[in-house]
XYZ file of C-alpha atoms in Angstrom:
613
model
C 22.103 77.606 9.107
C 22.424 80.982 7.137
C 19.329 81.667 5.112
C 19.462 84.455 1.972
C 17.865 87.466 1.852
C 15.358 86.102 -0.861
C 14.843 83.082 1.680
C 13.857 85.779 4.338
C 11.506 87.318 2.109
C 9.848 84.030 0.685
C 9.419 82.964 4.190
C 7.544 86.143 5.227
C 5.389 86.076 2.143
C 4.212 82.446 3.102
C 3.726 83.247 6.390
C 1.554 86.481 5.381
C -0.238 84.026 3.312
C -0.952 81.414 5.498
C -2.266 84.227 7.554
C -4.900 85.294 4.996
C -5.668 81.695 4.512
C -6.557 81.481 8.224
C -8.344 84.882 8.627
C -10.505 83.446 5.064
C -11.578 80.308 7.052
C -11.897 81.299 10.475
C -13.967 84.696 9.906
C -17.003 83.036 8.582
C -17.401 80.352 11.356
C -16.700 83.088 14.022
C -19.129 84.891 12.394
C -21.687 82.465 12.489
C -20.837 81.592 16.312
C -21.111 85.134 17.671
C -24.765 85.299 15.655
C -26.430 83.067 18.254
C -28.143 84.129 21.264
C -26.898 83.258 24.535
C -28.650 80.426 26.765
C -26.665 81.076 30.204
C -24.111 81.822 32.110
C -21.019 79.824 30.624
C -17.992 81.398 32.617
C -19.247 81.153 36.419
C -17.156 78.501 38.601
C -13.795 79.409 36.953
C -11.690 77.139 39.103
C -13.798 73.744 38.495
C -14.423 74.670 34.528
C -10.489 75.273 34.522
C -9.695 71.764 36.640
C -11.996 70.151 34.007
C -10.442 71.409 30.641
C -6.912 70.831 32.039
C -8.093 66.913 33.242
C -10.148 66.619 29.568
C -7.760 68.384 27.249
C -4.532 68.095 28.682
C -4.521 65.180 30.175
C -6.834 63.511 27.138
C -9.167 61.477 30.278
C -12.206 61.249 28.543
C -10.718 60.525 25.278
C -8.928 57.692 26.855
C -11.601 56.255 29.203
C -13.550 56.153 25.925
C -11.421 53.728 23.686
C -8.361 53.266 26.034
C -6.412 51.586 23.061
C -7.168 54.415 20.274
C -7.568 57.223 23.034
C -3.932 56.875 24.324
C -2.626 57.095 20.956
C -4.385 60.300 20.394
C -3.264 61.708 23.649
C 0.277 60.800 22.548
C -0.104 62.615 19.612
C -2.034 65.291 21.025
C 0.983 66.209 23.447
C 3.659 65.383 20.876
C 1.435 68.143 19.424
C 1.652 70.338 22.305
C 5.568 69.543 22.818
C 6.737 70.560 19.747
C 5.004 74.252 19.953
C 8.352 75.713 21.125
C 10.585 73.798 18.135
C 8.077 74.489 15.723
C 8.243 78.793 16.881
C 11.911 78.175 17.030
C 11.655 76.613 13.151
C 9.813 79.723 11.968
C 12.733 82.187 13.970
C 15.328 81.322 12.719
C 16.002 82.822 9.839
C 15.223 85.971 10.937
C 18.017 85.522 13.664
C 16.337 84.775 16.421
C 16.837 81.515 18.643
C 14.121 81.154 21.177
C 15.036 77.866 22.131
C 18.923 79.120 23.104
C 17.103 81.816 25.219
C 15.184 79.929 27.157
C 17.567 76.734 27.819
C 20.952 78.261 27.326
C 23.387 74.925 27.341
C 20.371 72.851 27.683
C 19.407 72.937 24.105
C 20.736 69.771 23.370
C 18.921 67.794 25.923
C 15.512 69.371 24.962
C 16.397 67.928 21.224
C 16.863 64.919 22.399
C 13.966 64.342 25.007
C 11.939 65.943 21.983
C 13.315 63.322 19.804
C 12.217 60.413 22.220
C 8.472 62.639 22.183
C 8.420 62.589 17.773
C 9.270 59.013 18.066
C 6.069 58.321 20.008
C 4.122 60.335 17.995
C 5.226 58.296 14.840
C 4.130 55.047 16.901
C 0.531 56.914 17.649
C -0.136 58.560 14.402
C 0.885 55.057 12.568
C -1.394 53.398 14.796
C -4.217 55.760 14.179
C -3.593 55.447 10.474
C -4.003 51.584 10.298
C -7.285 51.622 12.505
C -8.651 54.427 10.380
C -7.977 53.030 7.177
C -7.045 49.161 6.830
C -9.335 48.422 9.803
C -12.908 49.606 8.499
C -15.142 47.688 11.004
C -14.188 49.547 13.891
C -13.168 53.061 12.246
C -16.004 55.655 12.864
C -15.406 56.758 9.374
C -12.847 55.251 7.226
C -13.343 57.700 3.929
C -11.955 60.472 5.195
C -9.612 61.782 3.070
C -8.406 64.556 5.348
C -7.767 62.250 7.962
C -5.626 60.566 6.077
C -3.626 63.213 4.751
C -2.988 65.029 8.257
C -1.630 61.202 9.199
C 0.693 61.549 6.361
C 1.631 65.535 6.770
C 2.503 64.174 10.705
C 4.516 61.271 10.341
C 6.718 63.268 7.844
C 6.703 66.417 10.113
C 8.303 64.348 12.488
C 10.391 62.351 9.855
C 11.836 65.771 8.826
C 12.525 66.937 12.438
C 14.427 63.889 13.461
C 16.395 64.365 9.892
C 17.653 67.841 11.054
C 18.740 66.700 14.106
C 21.825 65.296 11.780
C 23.111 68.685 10.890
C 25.901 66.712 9.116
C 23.115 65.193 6.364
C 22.696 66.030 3.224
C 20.202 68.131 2.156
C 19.489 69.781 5.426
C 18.345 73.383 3.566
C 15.666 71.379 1.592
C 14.904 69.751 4.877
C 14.379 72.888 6.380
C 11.795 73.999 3.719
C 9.804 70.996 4.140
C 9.500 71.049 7.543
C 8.661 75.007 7.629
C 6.132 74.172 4.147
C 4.516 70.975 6.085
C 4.009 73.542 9.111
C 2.205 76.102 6.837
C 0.493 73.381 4.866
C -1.251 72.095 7.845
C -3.076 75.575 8.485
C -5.964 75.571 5.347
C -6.373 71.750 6.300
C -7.312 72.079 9.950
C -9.174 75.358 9.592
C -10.915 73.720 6.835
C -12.037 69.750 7.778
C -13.466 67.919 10.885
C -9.740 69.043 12.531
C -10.753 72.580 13.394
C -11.375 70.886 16.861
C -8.331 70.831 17.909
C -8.628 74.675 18.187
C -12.311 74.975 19.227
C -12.701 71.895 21.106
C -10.545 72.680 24.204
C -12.723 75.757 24.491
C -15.920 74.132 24.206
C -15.277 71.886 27.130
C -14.053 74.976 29.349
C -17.654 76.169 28.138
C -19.601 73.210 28.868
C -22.221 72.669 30.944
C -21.110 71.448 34.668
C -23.592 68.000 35.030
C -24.972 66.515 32.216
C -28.633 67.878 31.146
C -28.253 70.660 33.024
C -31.496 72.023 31.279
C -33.087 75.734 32.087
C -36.424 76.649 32.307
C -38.315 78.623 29.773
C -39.213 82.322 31.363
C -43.233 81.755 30.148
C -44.247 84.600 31.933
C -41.924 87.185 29.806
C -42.992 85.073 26.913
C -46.275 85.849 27.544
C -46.375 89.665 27.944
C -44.030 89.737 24.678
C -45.504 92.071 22.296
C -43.331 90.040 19.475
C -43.088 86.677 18.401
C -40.478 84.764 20.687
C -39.103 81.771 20.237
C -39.905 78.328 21.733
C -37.265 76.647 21.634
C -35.445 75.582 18.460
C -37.749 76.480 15.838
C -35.809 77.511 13.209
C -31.655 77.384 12.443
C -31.865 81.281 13.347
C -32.785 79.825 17.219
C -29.797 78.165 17.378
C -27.632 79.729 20.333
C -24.207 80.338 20.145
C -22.878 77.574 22.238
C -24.605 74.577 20.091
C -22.980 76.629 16.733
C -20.005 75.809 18.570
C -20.957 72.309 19.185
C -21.488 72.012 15.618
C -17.972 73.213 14.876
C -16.439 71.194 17.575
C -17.701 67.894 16.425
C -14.591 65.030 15.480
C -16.658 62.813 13.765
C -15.324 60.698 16.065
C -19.002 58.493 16.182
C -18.554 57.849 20.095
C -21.974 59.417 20.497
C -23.602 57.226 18.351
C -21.776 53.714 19.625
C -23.292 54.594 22.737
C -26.777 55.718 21.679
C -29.084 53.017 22.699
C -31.843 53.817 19.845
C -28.401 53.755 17.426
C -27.200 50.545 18.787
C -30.905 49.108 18.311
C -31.301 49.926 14.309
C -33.795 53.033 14.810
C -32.973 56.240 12.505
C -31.345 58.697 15.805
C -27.813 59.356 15.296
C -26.095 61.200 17.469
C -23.121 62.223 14.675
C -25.565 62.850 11.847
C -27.818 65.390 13.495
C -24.433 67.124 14.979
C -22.865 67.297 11.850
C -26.279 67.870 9.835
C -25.969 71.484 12.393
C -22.695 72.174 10.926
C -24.059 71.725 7.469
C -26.518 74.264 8.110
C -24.156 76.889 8.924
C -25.092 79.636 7.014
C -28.761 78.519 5.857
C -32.349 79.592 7.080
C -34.878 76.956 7.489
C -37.088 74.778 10.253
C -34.546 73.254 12.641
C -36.800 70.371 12.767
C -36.206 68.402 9.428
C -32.977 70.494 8.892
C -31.185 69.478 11.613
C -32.781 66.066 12.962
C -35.924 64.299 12.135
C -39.400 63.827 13.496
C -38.552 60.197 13.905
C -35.428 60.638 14.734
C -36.243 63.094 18.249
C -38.840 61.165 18.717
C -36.514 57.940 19.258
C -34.693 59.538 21.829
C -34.812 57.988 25.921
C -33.179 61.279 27.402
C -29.911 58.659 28.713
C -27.537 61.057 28.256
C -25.078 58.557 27.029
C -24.070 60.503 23.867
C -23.001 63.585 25.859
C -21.577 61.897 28.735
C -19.223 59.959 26.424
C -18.425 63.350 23.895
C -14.458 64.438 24.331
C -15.106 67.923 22.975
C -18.143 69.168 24.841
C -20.696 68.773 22.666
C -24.071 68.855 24.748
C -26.536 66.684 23.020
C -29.237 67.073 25.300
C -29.621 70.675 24.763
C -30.434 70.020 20.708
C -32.666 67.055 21.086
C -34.708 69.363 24.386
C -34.877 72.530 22.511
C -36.254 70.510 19.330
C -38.855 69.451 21.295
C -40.101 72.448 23.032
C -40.751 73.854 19.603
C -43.089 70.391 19.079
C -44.638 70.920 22.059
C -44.943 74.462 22.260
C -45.078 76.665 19.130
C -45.525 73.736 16.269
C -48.087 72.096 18.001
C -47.147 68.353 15.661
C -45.112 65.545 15.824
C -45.076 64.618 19.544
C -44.603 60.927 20.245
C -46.311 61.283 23.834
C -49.197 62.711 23.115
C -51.282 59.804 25.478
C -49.078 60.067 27.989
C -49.333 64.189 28.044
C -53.288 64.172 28.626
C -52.959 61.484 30.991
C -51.250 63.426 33.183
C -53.225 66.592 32.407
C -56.616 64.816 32.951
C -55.376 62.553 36.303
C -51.905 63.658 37.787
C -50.314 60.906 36.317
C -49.376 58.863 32.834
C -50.868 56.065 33.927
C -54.022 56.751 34.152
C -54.513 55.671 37.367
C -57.126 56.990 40.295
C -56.914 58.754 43.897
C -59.040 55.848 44.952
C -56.067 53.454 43.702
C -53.549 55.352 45.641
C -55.367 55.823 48.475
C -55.874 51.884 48.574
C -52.816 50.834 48.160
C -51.608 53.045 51.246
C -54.086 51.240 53.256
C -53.465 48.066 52.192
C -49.493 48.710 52.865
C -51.051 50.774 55.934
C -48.313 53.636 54.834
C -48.235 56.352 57.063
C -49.413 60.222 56.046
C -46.196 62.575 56.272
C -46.250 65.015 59.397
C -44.788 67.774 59.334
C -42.044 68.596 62.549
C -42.722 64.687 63.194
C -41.369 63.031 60.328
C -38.130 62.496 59.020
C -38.305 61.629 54.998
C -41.137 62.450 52.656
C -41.286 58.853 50.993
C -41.932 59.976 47.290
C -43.546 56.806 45.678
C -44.050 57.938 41.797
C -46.209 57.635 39.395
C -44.987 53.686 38.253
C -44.489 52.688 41.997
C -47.902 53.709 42.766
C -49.689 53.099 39.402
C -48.151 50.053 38.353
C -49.365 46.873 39.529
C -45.917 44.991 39.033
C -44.352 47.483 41.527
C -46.691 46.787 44.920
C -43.593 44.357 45.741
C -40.853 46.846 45.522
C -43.347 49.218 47.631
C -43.954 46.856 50.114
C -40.081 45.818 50.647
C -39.156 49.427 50.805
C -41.903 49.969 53.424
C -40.682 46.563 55.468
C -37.503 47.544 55.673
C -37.539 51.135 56.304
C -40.333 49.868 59.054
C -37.371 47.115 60.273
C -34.733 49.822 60.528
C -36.642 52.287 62.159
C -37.048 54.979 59.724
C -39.387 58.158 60.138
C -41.073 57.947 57.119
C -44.191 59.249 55.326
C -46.503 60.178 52.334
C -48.454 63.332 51.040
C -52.123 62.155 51.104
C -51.942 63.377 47.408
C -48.886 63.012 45.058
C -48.700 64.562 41.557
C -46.201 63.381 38.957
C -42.557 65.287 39.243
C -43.101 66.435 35.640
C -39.893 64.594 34.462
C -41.075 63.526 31.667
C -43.214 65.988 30.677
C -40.249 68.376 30.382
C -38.331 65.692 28.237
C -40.928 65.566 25.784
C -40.950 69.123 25.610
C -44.227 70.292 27.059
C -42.570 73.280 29.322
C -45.815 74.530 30.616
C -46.983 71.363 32.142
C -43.773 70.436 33.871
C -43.740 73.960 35.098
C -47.462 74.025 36.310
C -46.907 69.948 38.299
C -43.573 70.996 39.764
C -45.096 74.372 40.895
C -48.081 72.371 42.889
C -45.491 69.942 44.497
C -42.861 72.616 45.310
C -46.185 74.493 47.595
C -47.122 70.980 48.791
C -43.408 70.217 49.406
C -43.343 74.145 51.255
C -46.460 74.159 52.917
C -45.253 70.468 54.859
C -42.046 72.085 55.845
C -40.492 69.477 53.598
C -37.130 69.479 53.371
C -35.542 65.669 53.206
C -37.138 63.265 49.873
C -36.531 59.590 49.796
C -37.584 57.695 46.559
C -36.935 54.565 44.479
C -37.354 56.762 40.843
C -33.848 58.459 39.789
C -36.374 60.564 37.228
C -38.632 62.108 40.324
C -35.073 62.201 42.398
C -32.999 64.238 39.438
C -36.316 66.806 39.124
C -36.895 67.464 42.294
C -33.017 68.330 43.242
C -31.371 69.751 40.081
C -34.408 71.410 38.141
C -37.452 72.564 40.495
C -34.114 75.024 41.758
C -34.068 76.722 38.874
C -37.762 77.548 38.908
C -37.303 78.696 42.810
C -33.421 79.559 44.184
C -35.024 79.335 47.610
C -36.134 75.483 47.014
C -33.675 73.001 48.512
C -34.915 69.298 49.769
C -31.834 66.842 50.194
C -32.792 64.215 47.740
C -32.458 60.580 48.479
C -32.370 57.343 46.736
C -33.871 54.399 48.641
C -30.185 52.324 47.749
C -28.692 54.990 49.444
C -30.126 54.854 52.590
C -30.095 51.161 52.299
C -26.676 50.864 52.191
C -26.045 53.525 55.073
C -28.810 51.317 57.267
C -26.809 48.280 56.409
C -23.372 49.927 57.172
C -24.729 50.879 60.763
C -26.391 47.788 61.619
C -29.903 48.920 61.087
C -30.748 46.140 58.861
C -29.578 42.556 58.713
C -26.908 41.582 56.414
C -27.928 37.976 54.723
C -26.623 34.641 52.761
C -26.980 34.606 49.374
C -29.104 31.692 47.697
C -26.050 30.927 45.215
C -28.111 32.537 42.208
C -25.619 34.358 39.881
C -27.284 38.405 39.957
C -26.215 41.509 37.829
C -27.441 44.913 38.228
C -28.756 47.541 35.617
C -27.809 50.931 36.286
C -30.779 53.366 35.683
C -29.372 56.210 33.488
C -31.012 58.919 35.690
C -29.221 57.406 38.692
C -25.405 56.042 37.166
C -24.815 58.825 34.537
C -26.726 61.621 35.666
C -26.746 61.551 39.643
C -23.185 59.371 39.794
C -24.906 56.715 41.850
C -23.148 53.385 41.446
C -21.556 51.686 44.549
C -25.028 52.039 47.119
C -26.678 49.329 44.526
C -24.144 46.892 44.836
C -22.939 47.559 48.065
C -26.555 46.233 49.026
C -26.427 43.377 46.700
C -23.004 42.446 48.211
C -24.646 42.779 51.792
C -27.276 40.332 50.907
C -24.922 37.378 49.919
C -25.438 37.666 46.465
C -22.708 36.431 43.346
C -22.865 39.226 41.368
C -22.058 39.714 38.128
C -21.346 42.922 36.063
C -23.030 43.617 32.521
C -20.977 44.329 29.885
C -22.397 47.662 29.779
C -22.272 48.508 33.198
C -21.744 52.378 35.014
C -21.132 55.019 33.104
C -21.380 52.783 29.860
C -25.033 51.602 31.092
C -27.427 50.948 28.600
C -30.613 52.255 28.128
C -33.899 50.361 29.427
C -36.113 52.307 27.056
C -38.470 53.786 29.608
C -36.589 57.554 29.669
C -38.603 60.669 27.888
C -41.906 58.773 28.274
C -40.611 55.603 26.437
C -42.251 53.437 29.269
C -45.885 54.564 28.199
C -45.064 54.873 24.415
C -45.183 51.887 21.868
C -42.212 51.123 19.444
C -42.606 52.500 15.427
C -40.783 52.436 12.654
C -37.677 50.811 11.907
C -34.980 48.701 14.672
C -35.853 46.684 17.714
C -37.360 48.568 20.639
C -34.269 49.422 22.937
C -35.587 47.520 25.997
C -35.591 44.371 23.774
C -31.979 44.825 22.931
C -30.728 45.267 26.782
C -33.189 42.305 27.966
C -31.104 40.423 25.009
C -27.870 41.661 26.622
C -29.145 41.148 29.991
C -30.125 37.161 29.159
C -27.098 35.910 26.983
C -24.952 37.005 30.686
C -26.807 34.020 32.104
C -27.743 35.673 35.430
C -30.351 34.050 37.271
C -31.071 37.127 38.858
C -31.598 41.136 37.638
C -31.473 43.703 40.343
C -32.412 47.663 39.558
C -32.775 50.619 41.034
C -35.577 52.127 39.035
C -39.480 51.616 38.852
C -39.380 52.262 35.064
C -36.362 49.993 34.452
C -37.580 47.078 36.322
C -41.134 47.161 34.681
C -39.195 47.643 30.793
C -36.834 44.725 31.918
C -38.797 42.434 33.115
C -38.734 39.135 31.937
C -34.615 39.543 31.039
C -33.873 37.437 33.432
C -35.720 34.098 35.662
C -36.509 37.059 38.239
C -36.346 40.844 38.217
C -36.399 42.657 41.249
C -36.518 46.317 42.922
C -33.113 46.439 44.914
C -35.013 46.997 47.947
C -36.992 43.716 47.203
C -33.909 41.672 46.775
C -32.851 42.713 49.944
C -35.796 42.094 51.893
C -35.766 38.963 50.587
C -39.628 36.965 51.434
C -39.972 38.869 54.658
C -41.855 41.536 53.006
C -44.245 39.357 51.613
């Protein structure tokens, strides 16, 4: 096609205005990125951060493991998207002479056209489907009122009808064709730079820049805070704390509500919402103010377990945990009002634990168990019990099967004549100074014992003790074990007995801390497969587990405010599945659930069966 010299220049004017346009939009936000201090390191392990965004962002994994139906058509548009990147530069070339596509296949042109006609067809199929969901399908659309989401449906499915038009360069009107495709193009610039679609340039780079594990939290340098002569900040305590790398969150966000279907205080009718307080940050771009009330609610923090489930599910990156921790540093530590575990914070201030509980108890329920004292260069595994294992009286059983079998298999095992709590939840609820002062003490009783291998039925104690006390001490390593680990090794080598089941139907609950955060799913059931049992998933199983409620001191806390308590609504899920049986790995779990099912039981107590009684 031969294009006028006024065409040449109209084309270059729109171009150098859909240039300012983007420079207009994207200035400010990269303005307010760049304002925020760094929090760490977010370019080390280039390799595995690269393998990740090509799996996540190319390959559209999470976004399809998510909703499989609704993800696949978004990755179909997504790499119609990416496919047409060469037509589209080829569009734009053209009437300035040049032919990229000719230089780069030669003879081949033809069959590029074509295999990208096959690709726009799909896309059509995807973007219609995404359409209909979105908008004449409102009870399962995460937001069916937005406009713009609409409109970028409609700018799509006619930049493809006008591509596959031109392919007929015998049809009429193929000049005016032309225009529309090249004005669609153009049009589409303001619109994504401007709406909830800007994440389709930001969000592939804020899952290169994402955090490796989920809640991969760092500690607060309270020595250099201390011998500050200025004010420093605690955490998030106003919008002008707000690093760089949660700005980006903010900007990142699709609005795509996955967080919040997964959020177990969501899901239960309480005020947290995952979404809201994301996109509340973006509407704060640009203000000053308290985070706190700004950003996300008293209530609303103080709802939070700590799953994880909100950033494990996010397809752009977004790190949840980071918000909802830094928010509560700055209630613990500089506002000094509106913590939610106050009780449990003095209780382990005042007696080493949040129960309340005594030496004297502890030291009587290791003789009554006659548990054995840990000795150093003689002893294989430190056997961490916990502060619920010890404290709580509904957990002697799962103690007392752990010990029988470990005892059966021939295990070197042993206890610290004193235990303090991990600090797990301490550091969820905020209060820096006193996880850092409890995992200081057990890191020199941990030292001083030559301690080097952990084994423990609490995910919490398990996750502290392997991925956080190391970044308080480089030189701290113990290989951390959960007691369904070793089970399942012991029962793979013979070590323990193998059993029939009783012909009970049993599920399993997946602790958070042990599924989501440490990746620990097959040990559980292999054990409950090795003991003859007819197991049954949850609907919410794995990845998708859902909360028991106890996380970020919810086991000690009582319910306020509005919604059901979130054990209530997983002990509802757990008894309309009509197993006879419920089998976790997790002190805190199995003391929130029980009740959900005719018997709840320690996975080490369902294996042991009566012999450990």
């Amino acid at each position: 096609m031969e294009f006028a010299l006024w065409e040449k220049g109209l084309l270059l004017l729109l171009l150098a205005a859909t240039a300012a346009v983007a420079v207009r939009e994207v200035a400010p936000k990269l303005k307010y990125v760049v304002a925020g201090a760094p929090d760490r390191v977010r370019t080390d392990q280039l390799v595995s951060r690269l393998g990740r965004t090509i799996r996540e962002v190319l390959f559209q994994t999470r976004v399809i493991s998510g909703r499989p139906v609704v993800g696949t058509l978004h990755a179909v548009v997504f790499i119609g998207f990416l496919c047409f990147a060469l037509e589209t530069i080829d569009h734009f070339a053209e009437p300035l002479g040049l032919h990229l596509l000719v230089g780069l296949f030669g003879d081949g042109v033809q069959r590029f056209k074509s295999v990208l006609a096959v690709v726009a067809v799909l896309v059509m199929i995807g973007i219609s489907g995404l359409f209909i969901r979105r908008f004449f399908m409102p009870s399962i659309s995460p937001d069916p009122r937005s406009w713009t989401s609409g409109l970028v449906a409609i700018m799509i499915f006619l930049l493809i009808a006008s591509y596959l038009y031109g392919l007929d360069e015998t049809a009429p009107g193929q000049r005016l064709n032309w225009w529309l495709h090249a004005l669609l193009i153009m049009g589409f610039v303001p619109l994504i730079l401007h709406s909830k679609h800007f994440h389709i340039i930001v969000g592939p780079i804020n899952v290169f820049l994402r955090n490796q594990r989920l809640g991969q939290h760092l500690p607060l340098d309270l020595e250099a805070i201390a011998a500050a002569e200025e004010d420093t900040s605690l955490g998030l305590e106003s919008l002008a704390d707000i690093p760089w790398k949660m700005r980006l969150d903010f900007l990142s966000c699709v609005e795509c509500k996955r967080c919040t279907d997964q959020c177990p205080a969501a899901n239960s009718g309480q005020e947290l919402n995952p979404r809201e307080f994301i996109l509340a940050g973006r509407s704060s771009m640009g203000q000053e103010g308290s985070f706190i009330g700004s950003v996300i609610s008293e209530t609303a923090l103080g709802q939070c377990t700590s799953c994880g489930a909100c950033e494990n599910i996010c397809p752009v990156g977004i790190e949840h945990t980071q918000l909802l921790i830094g928010a509560k540093r700055a209630q613990a530590m500089a506002i000094g009002q509106g913590m939610v575990a106050d009780d449990f914070l003095q209780k382990v201030e005042r007696h080493g634990n949040p129960l309340g509980g005594s030496r004297a108890a502890r030291k009587q329920l290791l003789q009554d168990l006659g548990i054995p004292i840990y000795e150093p260069g003689a002893t294989d595994y430190l056997l961490w019990l916990g502060c619920v294992a010890t404290y709580n009286e509904e957990s002697r059983g799962s103690v007392a099967a752990l010990v029988h079998l470990l005892r059966q298999a021939n295990v070197s095992f042993g206890v610290l004549e004193e235990e303090s709590c991990s600090g797990h939840h301490s550091r969820r609820q905020g209060e820096e100074f006193q996880f850092q002062t409890l995992a200081g003490e057990n890191m020199e009783r941990f030292s001083s014992q030559g301690i080097t291998r952990i084994l423990s039925s609490c995910p919490h104690c398990l996750h502290t003790f392997s991925r956080e006390y190391p970044t308080l001490d480089e030189s701290f390593v113990v290989e951390t074990t959960h007691h369904s680990e070793l089970l399942a090794q012991l029962l793979q080598a013979g070590s323990l007995p193998q059993k029939d089941g009783d012909g009970r139907t049993v599920t399993y609950h997946d602790p958070c801390y042990l599924g989501r955060y440490e990746q620990v799913y097959e040990p559980p059931r292999d054990v409950i497969a090795a003991s003859g049992g007819r197991f049954a998933e949850l609907p919410r199983s794995r990845a998708r587990s859902f909360c028991c409620g106890g996380g970020a001191a919810g086991f000690a806390m009582t319910h306020e405010g509005e919604g059901t308590r979130v054990d209530q609504k997983r002990k509802q899920e757990i008894a309309d599945s009509g197993a006879q049986v419920l089998v976790t790995g997790c002190p805190e779990c199995k003391m929130m659930l029980g009740g959900a099912a005719p018997e709840t039981l320690d996975i080490a107590e369902y294996l042991a069966g009566d012999a450990s009684l």
